Coordinates of C-alpha atoms in Angstrom, one line a residue:
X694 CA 0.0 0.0 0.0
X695 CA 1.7 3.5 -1.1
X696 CA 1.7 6.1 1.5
X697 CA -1.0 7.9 -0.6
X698 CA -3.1 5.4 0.0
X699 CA -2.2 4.8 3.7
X700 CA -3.3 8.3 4.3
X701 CA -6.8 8.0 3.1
X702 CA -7.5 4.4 4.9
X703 CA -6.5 6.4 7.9
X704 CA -9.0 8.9 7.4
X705 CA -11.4 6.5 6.3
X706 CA -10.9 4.4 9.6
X707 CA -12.4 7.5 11.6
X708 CA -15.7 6.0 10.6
X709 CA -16.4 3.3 12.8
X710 CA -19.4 1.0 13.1
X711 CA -21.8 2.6 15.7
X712 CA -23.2 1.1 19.2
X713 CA -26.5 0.3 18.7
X714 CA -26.3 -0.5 15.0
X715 CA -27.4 2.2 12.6
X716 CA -30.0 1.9 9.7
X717 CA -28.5 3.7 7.2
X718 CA -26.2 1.7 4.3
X719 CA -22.8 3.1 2.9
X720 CA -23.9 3.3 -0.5
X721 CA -20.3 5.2 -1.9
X722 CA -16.9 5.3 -0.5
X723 CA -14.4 8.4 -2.0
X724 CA -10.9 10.0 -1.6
X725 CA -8.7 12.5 -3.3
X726 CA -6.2 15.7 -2.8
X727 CA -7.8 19.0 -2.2
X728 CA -4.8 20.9 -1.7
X729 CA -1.0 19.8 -1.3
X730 CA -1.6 19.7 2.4
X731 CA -5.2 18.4 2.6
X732 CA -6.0 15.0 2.1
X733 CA -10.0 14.1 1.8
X734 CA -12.8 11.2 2.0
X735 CA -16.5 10.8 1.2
X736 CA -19.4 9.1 2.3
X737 CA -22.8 8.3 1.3
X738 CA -24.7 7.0 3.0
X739 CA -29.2 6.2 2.8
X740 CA -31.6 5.5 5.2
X741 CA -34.4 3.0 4.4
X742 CA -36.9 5.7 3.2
X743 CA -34.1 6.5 1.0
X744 CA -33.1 9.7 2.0
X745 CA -29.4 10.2 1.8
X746 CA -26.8 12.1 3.9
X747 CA -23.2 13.2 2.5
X748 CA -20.1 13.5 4.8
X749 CA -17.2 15.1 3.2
X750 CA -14.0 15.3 5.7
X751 CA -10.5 17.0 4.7
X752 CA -7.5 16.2 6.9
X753 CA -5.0 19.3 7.0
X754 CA -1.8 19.6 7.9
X755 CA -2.6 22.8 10.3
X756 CA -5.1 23.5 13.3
X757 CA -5.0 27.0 11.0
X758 CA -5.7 25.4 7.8
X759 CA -8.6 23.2 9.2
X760 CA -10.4 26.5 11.2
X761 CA -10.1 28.4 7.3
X762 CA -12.0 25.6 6.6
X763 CA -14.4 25.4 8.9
X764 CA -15.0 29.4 8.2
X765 CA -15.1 29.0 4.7
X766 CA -18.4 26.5 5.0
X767 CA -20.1 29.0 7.8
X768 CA -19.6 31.5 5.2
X769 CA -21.9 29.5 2.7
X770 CA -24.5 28.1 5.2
X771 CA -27.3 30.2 4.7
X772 CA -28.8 29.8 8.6
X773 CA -26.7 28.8 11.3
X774 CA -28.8 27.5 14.2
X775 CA -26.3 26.6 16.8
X776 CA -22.3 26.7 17.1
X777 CA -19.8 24.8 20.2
X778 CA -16.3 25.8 20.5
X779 CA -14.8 22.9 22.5
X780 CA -10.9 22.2 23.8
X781 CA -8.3 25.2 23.8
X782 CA -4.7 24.0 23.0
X783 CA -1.3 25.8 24.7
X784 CA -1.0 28.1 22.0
X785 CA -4.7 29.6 22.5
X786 CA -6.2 27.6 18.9
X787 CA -10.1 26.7 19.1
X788 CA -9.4 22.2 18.7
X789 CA -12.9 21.7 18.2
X790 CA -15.8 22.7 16.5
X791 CA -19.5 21.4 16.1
X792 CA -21.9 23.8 14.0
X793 CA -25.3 23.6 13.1
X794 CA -27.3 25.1 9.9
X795 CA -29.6 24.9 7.4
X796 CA -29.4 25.8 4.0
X797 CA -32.2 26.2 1.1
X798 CA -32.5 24.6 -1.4
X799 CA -34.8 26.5 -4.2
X800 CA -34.4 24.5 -7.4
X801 CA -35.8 21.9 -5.1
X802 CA -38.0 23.6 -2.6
X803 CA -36.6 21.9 0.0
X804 CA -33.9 22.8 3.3
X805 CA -31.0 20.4 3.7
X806 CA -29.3 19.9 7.3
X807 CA -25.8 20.7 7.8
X808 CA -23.2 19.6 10.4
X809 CA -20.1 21.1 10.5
X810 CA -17.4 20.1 12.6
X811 CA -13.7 19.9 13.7
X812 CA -11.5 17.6 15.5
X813 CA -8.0 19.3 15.5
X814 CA -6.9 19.0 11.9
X815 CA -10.1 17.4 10.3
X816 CA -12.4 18.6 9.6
X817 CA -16.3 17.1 8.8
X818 CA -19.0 18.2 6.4
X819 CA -22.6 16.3 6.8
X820 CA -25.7 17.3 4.3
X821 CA -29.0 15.6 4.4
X822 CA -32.6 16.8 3.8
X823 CA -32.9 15.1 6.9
X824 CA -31.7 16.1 10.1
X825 CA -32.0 12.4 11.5
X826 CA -30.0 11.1 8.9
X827 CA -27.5 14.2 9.5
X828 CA -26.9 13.3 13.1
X829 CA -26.6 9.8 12.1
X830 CA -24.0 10.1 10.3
X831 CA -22.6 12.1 12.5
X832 CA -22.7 9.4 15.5
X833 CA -20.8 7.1 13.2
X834 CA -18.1 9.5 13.2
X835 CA -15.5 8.7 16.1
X836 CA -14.7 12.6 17.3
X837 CA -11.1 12.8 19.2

């Protein structure tokens, strides 16, 4: 296994299989480069009803580089309905971040649920029209 590759099963290992067992099925698996630094991984995921939820999570060299990211999806989350600023490190950085928003979506005439959030250097995008699914997803996510 090249050390590419290495890095992304490491990322994807931060999704674990949840206690009590979860109704939604992994329908896609994904990874790339989004930068030289950052490193990311996809998931899809669909409840029974089929309703899907997205997790996108980026791995960054930097506590720095992951809070620019975390800004840079507040920016483009049209309502933001609750935010937690968890852990302070020795040098004064934020570590952790959970946000929560909603965003419109017109063509569709629908709102989709977004979580947001941050463990040190990675950080975690979750979309769903539903907010159940959301949070699912976001319990399958082992946070540091």
């Amino acid at each position: 296994m090249s050390l590419l590759c290495a890095g992304f099963a490491s990322a994807q290992d931060l999704i674990h299989r949840p206690s009590p067992p979860t109704d939604l099925k992994l329908v896609r698996i994904g990874n790339g480069i989004s930068t030289k630094e950052a490193k990311t991984a996809s998931r899809v995921y669909e409840a029974p009803d089929g309703t899907r939820g997205y997790v996108t999570y980026i791995t960054f060299g930097s506590l720095q580089a992951a809070q620019e990211q975390i800004e840079r999806y507040v920016k483009v989350t049209a309502k933001i309905t609750s935010r937690e600023q968890n852990q302070i490190n020795e040098k004064g950085q934020r570590v952790n971040d959970r946000i929560l928003g909603v965003q419109d979506l017109p063509e569709l005439g629908k709102k989709e649920f977004v979580i947001i959030r941050r463990d040190g250097p990675i950080c975690y995008l979750i979309e769903s029209m539903s907010l159940q699914v959301a949070t699912e997803i976001e319990g399958l996510i082992e946070h540091r």
